[in-house]
CSV table of C-alpha atoms in Angstrom, one decimal:
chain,number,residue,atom,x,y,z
A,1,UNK,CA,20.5,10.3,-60.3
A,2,UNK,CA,19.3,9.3,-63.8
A,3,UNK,CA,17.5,11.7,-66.3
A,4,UNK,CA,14.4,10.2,-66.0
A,5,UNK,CA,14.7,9.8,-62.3
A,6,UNK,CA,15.4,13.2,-62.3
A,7,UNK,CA,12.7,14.5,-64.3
A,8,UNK,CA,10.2,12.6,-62.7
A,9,UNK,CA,11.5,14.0,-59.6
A,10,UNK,CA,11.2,17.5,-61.0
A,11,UNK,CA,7.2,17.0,-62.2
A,12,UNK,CA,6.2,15.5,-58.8
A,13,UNK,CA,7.8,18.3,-57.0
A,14,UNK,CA,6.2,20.6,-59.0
A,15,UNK,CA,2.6,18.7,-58.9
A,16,UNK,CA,2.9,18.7,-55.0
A,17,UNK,CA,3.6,22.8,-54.9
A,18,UNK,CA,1.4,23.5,-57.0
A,19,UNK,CA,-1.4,21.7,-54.7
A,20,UNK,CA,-0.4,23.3,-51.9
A,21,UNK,CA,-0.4,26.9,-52.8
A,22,UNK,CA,-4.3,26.5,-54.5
A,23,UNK,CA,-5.8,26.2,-51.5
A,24,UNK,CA,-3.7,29.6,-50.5
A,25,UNK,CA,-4.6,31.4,-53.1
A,26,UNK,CA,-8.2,31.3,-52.8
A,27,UNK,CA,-8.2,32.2,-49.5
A,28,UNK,CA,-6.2,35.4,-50.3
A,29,UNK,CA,-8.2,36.7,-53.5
A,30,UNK,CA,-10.7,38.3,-51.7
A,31,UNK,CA,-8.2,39.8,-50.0
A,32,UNK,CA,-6.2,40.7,-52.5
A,33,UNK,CA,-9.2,42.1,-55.0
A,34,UNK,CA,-10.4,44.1,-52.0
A,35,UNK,CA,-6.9,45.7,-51.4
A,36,UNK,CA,-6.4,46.6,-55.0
A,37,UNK,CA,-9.5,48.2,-55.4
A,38,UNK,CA,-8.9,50.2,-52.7
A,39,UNK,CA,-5.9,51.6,-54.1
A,40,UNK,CA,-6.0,50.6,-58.0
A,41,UNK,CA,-3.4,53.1,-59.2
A,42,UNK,CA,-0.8,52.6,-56.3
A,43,UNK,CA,1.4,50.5,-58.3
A,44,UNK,CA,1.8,53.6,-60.8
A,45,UNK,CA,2.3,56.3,-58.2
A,46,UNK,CA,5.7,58.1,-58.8
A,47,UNK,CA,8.5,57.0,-55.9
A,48,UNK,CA,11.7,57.6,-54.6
A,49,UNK,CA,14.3,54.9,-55.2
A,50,UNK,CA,18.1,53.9,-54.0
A,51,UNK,CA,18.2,51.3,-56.8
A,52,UNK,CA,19.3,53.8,-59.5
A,53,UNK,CA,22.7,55.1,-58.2
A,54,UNK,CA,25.9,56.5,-59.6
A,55,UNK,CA,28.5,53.7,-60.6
A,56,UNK,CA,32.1,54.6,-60.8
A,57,UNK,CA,33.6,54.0,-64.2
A,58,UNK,CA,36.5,51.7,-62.9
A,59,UNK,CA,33.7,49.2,-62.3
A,60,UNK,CA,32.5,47.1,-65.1
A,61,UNK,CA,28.6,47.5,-65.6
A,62,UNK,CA,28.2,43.9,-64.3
A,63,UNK,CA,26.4,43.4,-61.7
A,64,UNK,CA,26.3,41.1,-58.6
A,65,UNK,CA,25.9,40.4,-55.1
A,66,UNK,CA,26.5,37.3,-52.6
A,67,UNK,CA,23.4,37.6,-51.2
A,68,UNK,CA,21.7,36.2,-55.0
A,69,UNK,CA,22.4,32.8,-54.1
A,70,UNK,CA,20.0,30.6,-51.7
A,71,UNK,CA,20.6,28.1,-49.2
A,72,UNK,CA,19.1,27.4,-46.6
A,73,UNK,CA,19.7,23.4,-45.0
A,74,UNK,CA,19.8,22.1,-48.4
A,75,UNK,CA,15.8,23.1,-49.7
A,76,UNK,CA,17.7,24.4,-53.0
A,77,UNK,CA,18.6,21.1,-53.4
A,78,UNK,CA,15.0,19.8,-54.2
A,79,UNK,CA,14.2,22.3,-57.1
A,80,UNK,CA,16.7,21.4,-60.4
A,81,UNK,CA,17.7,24.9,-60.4
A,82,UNK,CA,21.2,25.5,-59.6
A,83,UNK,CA,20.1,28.2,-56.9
A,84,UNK,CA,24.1,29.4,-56.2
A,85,UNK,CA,24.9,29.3,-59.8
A,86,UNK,CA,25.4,33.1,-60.0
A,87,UNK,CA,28.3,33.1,-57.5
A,88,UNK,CA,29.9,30.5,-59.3
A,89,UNK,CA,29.8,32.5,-62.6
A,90,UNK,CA,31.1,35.9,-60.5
A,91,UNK,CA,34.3,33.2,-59.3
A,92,UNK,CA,35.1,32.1,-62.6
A,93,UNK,CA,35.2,35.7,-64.2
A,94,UNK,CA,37.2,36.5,-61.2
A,95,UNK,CA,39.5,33.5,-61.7
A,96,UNK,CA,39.9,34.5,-64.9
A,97,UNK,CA,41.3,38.1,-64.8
A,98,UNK,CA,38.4,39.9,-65.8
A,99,UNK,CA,36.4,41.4,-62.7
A,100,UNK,CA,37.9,41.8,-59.2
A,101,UNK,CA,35.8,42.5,-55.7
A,102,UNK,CA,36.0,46.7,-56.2
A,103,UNK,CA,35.4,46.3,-60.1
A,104,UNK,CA,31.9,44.6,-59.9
A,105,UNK,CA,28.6,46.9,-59.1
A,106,UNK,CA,26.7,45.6,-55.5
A,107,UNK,CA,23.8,45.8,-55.9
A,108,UNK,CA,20.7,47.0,-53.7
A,109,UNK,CA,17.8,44.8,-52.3
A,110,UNK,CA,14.6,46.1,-53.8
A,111,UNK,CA,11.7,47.5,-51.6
A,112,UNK,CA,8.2,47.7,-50.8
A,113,UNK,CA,8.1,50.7,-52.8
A,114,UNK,CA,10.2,49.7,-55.6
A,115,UNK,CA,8.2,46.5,-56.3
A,116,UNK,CA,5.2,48.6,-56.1
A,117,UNK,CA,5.9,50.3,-59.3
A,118,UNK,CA,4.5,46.8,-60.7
A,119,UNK,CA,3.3,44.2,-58.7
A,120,UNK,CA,0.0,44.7,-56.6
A,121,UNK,CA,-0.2,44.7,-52.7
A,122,UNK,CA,-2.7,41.6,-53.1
A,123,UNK,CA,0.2,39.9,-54.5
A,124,UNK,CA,3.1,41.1,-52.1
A,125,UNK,CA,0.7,40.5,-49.1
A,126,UNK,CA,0.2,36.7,-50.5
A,127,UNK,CA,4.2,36.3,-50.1
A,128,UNK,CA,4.0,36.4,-46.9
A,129,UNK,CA,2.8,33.0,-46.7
A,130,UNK,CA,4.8,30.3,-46.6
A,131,UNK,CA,2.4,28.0,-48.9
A,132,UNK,CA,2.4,30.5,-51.6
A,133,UNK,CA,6.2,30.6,-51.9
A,134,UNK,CA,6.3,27.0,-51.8
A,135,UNK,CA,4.0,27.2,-54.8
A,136,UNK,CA,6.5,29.3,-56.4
A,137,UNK,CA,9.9,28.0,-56.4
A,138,UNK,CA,8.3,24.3,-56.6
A,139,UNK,CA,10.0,23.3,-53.3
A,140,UNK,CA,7.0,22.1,-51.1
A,141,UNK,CA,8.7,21.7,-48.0
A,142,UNK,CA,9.1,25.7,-47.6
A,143,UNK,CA,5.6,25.9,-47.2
A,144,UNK,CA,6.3,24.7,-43.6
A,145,UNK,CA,9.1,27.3,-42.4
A,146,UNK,CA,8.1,30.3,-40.7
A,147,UNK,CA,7.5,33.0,-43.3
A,148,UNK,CA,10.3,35.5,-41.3
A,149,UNK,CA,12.8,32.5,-42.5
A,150,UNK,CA,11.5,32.6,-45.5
A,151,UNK,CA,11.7,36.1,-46.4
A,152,UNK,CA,15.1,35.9,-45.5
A,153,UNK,CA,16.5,33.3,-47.6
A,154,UNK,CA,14.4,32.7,-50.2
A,155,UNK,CA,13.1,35.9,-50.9
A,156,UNK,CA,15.5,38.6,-50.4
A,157,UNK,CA,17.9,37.2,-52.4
A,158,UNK,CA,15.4,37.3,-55.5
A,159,UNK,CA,14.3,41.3,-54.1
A,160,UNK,CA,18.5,41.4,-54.8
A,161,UNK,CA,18.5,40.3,-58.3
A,162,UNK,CA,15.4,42.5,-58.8
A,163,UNK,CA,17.6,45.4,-57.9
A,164,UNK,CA,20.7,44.5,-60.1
A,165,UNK,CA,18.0,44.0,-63.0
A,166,UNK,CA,16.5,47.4,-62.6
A,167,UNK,CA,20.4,48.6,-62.1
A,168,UNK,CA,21.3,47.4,-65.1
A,169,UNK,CA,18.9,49.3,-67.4
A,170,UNK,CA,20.1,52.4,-65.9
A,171,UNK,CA,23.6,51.4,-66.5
A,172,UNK,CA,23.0,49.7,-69.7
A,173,UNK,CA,21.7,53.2,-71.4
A,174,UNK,CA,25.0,54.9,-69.5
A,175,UNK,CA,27.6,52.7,-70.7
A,176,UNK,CA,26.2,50.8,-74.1
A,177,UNK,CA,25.1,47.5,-72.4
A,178,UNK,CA,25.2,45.9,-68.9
A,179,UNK,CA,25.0,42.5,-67.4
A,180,UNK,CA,23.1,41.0,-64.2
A,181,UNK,CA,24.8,37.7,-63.1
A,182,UNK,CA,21.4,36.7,-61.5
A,183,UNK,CA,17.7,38.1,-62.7
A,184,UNK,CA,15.5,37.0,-65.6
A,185,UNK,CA,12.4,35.8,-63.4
A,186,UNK,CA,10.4,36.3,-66.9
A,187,UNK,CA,7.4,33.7,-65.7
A,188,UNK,CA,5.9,36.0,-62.6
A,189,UNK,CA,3.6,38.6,-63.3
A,190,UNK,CA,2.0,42.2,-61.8
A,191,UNK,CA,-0.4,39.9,-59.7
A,192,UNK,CA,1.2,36.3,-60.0
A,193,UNK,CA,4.5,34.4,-59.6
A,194,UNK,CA,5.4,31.4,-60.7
A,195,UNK,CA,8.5,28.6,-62.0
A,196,UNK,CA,11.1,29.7,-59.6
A,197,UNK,CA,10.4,33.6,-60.0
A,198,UNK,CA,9.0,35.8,-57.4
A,199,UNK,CA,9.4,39.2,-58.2
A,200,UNK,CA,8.6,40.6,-62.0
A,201,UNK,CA,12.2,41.8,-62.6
A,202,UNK,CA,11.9,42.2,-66.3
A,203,UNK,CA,8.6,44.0,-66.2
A,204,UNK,CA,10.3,46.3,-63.4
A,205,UNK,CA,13.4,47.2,-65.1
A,206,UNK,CA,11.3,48.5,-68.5
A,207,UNK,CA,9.0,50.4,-66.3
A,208,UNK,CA,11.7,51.7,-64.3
A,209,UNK,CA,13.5,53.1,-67.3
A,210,UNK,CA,10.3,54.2,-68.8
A,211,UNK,CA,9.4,56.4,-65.4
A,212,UNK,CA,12.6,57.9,-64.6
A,213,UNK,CA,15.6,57.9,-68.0
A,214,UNK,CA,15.3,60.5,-70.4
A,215,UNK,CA,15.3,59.3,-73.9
A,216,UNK,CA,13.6,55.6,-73.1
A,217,UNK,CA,10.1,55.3,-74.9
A,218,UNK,CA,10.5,51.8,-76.0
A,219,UNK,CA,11.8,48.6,-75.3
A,220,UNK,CA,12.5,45.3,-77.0
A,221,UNK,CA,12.4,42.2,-75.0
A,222,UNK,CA,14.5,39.6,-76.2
A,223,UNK,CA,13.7,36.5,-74.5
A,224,UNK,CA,15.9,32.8,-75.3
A,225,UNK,CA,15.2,31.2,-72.1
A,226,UNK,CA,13.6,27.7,-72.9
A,227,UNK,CA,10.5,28.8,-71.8
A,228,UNK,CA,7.7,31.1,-72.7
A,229,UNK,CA,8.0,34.5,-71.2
A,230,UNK,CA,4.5,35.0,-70.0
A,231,UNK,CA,4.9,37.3,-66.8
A,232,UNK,CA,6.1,40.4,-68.5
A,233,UNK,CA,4.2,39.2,-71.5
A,234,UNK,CA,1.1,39.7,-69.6
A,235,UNK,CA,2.5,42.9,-67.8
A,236,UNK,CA,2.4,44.1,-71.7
A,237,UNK,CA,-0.1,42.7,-73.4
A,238,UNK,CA,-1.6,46.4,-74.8
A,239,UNK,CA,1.7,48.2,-74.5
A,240,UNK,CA,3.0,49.3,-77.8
A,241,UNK,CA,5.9,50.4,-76.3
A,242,UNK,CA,7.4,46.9,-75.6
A,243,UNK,CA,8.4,44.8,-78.6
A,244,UNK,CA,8.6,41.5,-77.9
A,245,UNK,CA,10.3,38.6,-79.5
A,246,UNK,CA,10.5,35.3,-77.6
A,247,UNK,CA,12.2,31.7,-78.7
A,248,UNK,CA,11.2,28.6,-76.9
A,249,UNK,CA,10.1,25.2,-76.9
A,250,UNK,CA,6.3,24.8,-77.3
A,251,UNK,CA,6.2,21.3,-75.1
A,252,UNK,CA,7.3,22.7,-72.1
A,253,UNK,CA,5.9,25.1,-69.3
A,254,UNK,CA,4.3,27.3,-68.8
A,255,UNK,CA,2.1,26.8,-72.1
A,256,UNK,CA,0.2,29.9,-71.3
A,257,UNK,CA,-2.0,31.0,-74.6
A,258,UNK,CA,-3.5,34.3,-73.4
A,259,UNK,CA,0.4,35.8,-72.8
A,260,UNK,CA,1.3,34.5,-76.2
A,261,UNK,CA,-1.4,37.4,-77.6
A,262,UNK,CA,1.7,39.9,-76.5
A,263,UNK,CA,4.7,38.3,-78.6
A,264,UNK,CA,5.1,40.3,-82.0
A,265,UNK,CA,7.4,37.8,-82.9
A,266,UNK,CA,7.2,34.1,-81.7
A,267,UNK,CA,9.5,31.3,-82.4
A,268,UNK,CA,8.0,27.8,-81.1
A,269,UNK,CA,10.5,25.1,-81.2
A,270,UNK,CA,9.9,21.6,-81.0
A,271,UNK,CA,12.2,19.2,-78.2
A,272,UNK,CA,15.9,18.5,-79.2
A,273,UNK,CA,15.9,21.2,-81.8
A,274,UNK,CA,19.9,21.5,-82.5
A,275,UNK,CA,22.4,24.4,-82.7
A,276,UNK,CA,22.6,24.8,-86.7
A,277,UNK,CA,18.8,25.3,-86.7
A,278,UNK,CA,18.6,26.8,-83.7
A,279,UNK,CA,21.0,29.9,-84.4
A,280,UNK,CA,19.6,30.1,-87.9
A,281,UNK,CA,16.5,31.2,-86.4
A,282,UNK,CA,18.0,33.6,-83.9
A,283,UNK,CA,19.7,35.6,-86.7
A,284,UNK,CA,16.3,35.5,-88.8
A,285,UNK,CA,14.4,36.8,-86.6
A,286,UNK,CA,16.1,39.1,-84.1
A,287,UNK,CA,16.9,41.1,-87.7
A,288,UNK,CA,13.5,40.6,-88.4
A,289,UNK,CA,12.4,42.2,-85.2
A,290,UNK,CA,15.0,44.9,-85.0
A,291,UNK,CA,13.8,45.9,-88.6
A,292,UNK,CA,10.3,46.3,-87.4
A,293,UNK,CA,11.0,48.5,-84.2
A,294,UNK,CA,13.6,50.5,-83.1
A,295,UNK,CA,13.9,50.1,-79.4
A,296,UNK,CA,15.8,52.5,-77.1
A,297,UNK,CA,16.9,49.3,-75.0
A,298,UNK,CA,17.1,45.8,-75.0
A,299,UNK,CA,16.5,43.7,-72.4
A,300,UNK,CA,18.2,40.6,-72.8
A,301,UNK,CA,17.0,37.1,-71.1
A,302,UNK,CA,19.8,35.0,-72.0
A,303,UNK,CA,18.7,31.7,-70.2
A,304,UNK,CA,20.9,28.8,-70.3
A,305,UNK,CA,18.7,26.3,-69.9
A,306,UNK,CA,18.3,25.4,-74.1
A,307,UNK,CA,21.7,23.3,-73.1
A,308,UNK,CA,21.7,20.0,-74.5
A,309,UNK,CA,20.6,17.5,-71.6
A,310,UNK,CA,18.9,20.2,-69.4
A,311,UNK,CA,15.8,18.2,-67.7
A,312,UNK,CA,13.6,21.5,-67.8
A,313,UNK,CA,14.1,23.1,-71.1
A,314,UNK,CA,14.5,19.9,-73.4
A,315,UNK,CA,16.4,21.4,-76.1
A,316,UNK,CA,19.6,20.4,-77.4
A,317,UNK,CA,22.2,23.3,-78.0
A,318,UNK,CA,25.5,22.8,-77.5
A,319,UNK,CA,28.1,25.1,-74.8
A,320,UNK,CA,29.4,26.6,-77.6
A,321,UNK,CA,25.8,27.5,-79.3
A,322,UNK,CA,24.8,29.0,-76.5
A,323,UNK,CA,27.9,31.4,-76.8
A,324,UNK,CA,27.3,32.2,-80.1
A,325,UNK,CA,23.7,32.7,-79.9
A,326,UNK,CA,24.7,35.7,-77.1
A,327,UNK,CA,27.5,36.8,-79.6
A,328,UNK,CA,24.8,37.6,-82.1
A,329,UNK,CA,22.2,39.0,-79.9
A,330,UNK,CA,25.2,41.5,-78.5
A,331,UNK,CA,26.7,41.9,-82.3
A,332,UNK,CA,23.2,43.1,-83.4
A,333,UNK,CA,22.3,45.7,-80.5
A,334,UNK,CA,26.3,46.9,-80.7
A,335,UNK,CA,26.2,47.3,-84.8
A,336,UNK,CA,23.0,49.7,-84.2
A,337,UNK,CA,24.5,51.5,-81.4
A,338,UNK,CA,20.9,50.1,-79.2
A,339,UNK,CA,22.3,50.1,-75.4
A,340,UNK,CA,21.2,46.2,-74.2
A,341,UNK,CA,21.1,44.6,-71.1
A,342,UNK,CA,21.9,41.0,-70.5
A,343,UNK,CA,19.7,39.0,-67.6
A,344,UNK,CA,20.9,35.2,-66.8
A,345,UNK,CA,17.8,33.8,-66.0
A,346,UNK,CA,17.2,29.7,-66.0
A,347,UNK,CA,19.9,27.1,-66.7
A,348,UNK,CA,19.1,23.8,-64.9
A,349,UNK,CA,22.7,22.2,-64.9
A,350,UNK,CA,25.9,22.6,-63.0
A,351,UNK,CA,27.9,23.2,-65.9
A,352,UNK,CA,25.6,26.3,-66.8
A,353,UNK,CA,27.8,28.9,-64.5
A,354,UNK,CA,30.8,28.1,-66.5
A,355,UNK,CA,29.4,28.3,-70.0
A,356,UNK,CA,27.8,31.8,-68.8
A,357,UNK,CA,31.1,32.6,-67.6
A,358,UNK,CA,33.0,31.8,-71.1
A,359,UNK,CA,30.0,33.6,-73.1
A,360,UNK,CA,31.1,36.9,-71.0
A,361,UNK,CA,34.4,36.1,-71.7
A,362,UNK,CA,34.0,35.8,-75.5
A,363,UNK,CA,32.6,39.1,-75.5
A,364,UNK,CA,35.5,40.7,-74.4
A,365,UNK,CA,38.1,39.0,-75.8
A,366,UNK,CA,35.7,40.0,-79.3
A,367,UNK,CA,35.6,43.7,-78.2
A,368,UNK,CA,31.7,43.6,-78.2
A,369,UNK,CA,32.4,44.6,-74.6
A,370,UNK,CA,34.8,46.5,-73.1
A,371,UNK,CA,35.4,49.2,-70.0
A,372,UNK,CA,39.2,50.4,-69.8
A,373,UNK,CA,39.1,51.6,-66.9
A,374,UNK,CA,38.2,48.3,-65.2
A,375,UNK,CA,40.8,46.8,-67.1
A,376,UNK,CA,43.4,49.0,-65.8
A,377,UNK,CA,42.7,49.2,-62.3
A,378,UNK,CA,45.7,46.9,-59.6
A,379,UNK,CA,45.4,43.4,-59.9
A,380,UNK,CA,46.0,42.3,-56.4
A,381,UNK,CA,49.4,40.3,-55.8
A,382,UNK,CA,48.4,36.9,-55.5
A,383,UNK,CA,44.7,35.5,-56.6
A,384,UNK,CA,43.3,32.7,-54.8
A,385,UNK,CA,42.1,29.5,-56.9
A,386,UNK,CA,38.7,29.0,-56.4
A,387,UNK,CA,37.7,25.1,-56.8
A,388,UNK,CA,36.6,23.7,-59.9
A,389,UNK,CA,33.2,23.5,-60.3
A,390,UNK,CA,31.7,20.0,-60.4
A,391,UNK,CA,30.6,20.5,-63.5
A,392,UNK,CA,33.9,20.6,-64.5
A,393,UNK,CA,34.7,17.0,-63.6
A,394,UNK,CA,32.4,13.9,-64.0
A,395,UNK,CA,29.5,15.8,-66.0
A,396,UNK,CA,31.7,16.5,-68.8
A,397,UNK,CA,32.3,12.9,-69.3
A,398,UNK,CA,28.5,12.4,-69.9
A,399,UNK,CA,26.8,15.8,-72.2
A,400,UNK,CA,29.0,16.5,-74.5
A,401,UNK,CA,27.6,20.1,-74.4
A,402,UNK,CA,29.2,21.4,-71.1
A,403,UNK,CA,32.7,21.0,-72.1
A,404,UNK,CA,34.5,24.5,-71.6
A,405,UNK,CA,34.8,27.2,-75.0
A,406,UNK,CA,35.5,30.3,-74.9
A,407,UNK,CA,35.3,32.0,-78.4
A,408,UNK,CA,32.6,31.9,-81.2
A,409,UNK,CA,34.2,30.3,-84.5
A,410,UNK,CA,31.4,30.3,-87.0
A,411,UNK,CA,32.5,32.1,-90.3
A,412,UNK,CA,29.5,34.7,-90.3
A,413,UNK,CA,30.7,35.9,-86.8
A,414,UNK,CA,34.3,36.4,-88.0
A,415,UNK,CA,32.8,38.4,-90.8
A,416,UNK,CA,31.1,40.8,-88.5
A,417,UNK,CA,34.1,41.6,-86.4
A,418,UNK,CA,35.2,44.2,-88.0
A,419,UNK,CA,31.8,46.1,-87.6
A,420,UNK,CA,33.0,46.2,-83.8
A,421,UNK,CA,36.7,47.8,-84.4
A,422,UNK,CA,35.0,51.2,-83.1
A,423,UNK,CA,32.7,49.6,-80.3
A,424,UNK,CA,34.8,51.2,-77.1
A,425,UNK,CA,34.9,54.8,-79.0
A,426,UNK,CA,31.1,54.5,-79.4
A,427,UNK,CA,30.2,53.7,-75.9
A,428,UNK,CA,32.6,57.0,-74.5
A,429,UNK,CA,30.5,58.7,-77.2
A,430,UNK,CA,27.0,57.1,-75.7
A,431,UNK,CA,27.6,58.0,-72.4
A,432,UNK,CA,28.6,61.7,-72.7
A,433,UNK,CA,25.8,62.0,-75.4
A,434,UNK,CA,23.3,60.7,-71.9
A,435,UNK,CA,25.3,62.8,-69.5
A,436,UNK,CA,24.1,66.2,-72.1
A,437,UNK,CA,20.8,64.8,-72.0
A,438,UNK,CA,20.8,65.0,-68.4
């Protein structure tokens, strides 16, 4: 299919959803307005939770479950996201040395209760029709499944990456930083979803950590997906507690001006803007921002979908600026000893899962990131192959930005390296320092 086909195909699809899920919607707001009056605090009431759980320290804090990827008789196939991109990035790390079946963190599937924390029951009531979910991930044709199919392979595996987001702030302020292969859904809201994301995973993780970790009273969101961040930007629109810096391109969705009012610091770039200005700006301004506040946490939404070509996102950085641009995002909350956690979040292109892949690696092989005991637990005898991805073969021929790197070269990142030569002591000393805490 051609780029313009493509994108053409993309804005019908979206048009169509869209349609379909107005008509649902006002028929549920009265519904939903009653409800939530009825109980206007139940979203804050205190809960118990089997999300937050102890995680040996022979896994890495990197988490991931099969049961993030959809498909279901080939609906994925009509939204431009790569819906099974996150297993693909799991089999390349596993492929290449770095995390093995028993060295990975599963996951839990988020609940009623957990999701309560945020969203409203108005809004978790209106999931469980069909129409509305269509609306959501832009796929019209869900809108005619029955909603128990539905829920079951559409849903739950977003109530999964919910979990490992929420996971991985816990883990993040236990081990220095953390990373969900899956999560990011940064355009759904308390009382609204939206572009592909269900569940308000970002608002739910800061919450979480705000509820129930010692030592968490603020947050910085650090948002690079292509898009604006407006869910969690409306979730905290009068919360000083949540800093929030977001870099994306003005021209596309979800142009929402009231969520803007929450960014402290906003970066609007145009289409096609290019690696050299692109990571100037990053440095600028997540100094800038880490200068002004002093965050407890960062919460990372490293989408992939600023990648040159991308019919969504309609940038045009290269494989290996999207690298760096995590290299300095990690280099920055490392150097101040500020515990981070990384969310995946969009990336409309095969060869996304493989770039996400080599940005992990990068960080290892840099030290930025590190757990020994991972590293030293039995590699098994013999490791199967996995197939190459398809965005290892024909695509490369065509964008230019999906061919395979795997380390950062630019000379101001060869300069910080040796700020990092004490990373691994410091994140022993971060987690016993959280452990007496405790």
């Amino acid at each position: 299919m051609s780029y313009g086909k493509c994108l053409l195909k993309t804005h019908s699809l979206g048009i169509i959803a869209r349609r379909l899920t107005k008509s649902s919607e006002m028929a549920l707001q009265s519904q939903k307005l009653e409800r939530d009056t009825n109980d206007p605090q139940a979203q804050n009431r205190p809960h118990e939770t089997q999300l937050y759980f102890e995680v040996p320290m022979y896994q890495w804090p990197i988490i991931y479950a099969p049961d993030y990827n959809i498909r279901f008789l080939g609906l994925e196939k009509l939204h431009p996201f790569d819906a099974g991109k996150w297993g693909r990035v799991y089999e390349f790390l596993k492929e290449a040395g770095m995390l093995q079946d028993d060295t990975v963190v599963r996951p839990r599937e988020a609940t009623t209760d957990d999701l309560r924390v945020v969203h409203t029951k108005g809004y978790l009531d209106s999931l469980k029709w069909s129409i509305t979910v269509a609306g959501i991930t832009e796929v019209p044709p869900v809108a005619f499944l029955p909603n128990f199919i539905v829920q079951r392979k559409v849903l739950r595996p977003f109530r999964y990456q919910t979990g490992g987001s929420i996971l991985a702030g816990k883990l993040a302020m236990e081990r220095g930083w953390a990373i969900n292969i899956g999560g990011g859904f940064h355009h759904c809201s308390a009382a609204h979803g939206g572009g592909f994301c269900a569940y308000a995973d970002i608002t739910l993780a800061v919450k979480f950590l705000f509820e129930k970790v010692e030592g968490v009273a603020k947050a910085m969101i650090v948002d690079l997906d292509a898009h604006q961040g407006n869910g969690y930007e409306r979730d905290f629109m009068n919360d000083d507690r949540v800093y929030i810096l977001d870099v994306y391109n003005r021209g596309v969705y979800p142009h929402d001006g009231y969520a803007k009012r929450a960014i402290k610091r906003k970066v609007e770039l145009g289409h096609f803007t290019e690696d050299q200005e692109y990571l100037s700006l990053v440095r600028t301004h997540l100094e800038g921002a880490l200068n002004e506040f002093s965050p407890d946490i960062i919460v990372y939404n490293a989408g992939t979908d600023i990648l040159d070509g991308d019919p969504l996102g309609m940038l045009a950085i290269s494989a290996q600026g999207i690298i760096e641009r995590d290299q300095i995002v990690f280099q920055k909350a490392r150097t101040r000893g500020i515990p981070i956690m990384m969310l995946t979040a969009g990336g409309y292109q095969k060869c996304t899962a493989r770039i996400i892949a080599d940005s992990v690696l990068n960080l290892r092989e840099l030290g930025i990131i590190s757990c020994d005991e991972a590293e030293n637990v039995p590699k098994p005898t013999e490791t199967k192959a996995i197939q190459r991805s398809w965005s290892d073969g024909g695509i490369l021929r065509k964008f230019r930005s999906c061919s395979r790197v795997t380390r950062s070269q630019t000379q101001d990142d060869l300069q910080e390296q040796q700020e990092h030569q004490g990373v691994q002591q410091q994140d022993n000393n971060h987690e016993q320092a959280h452990k007496s805490s405790l």
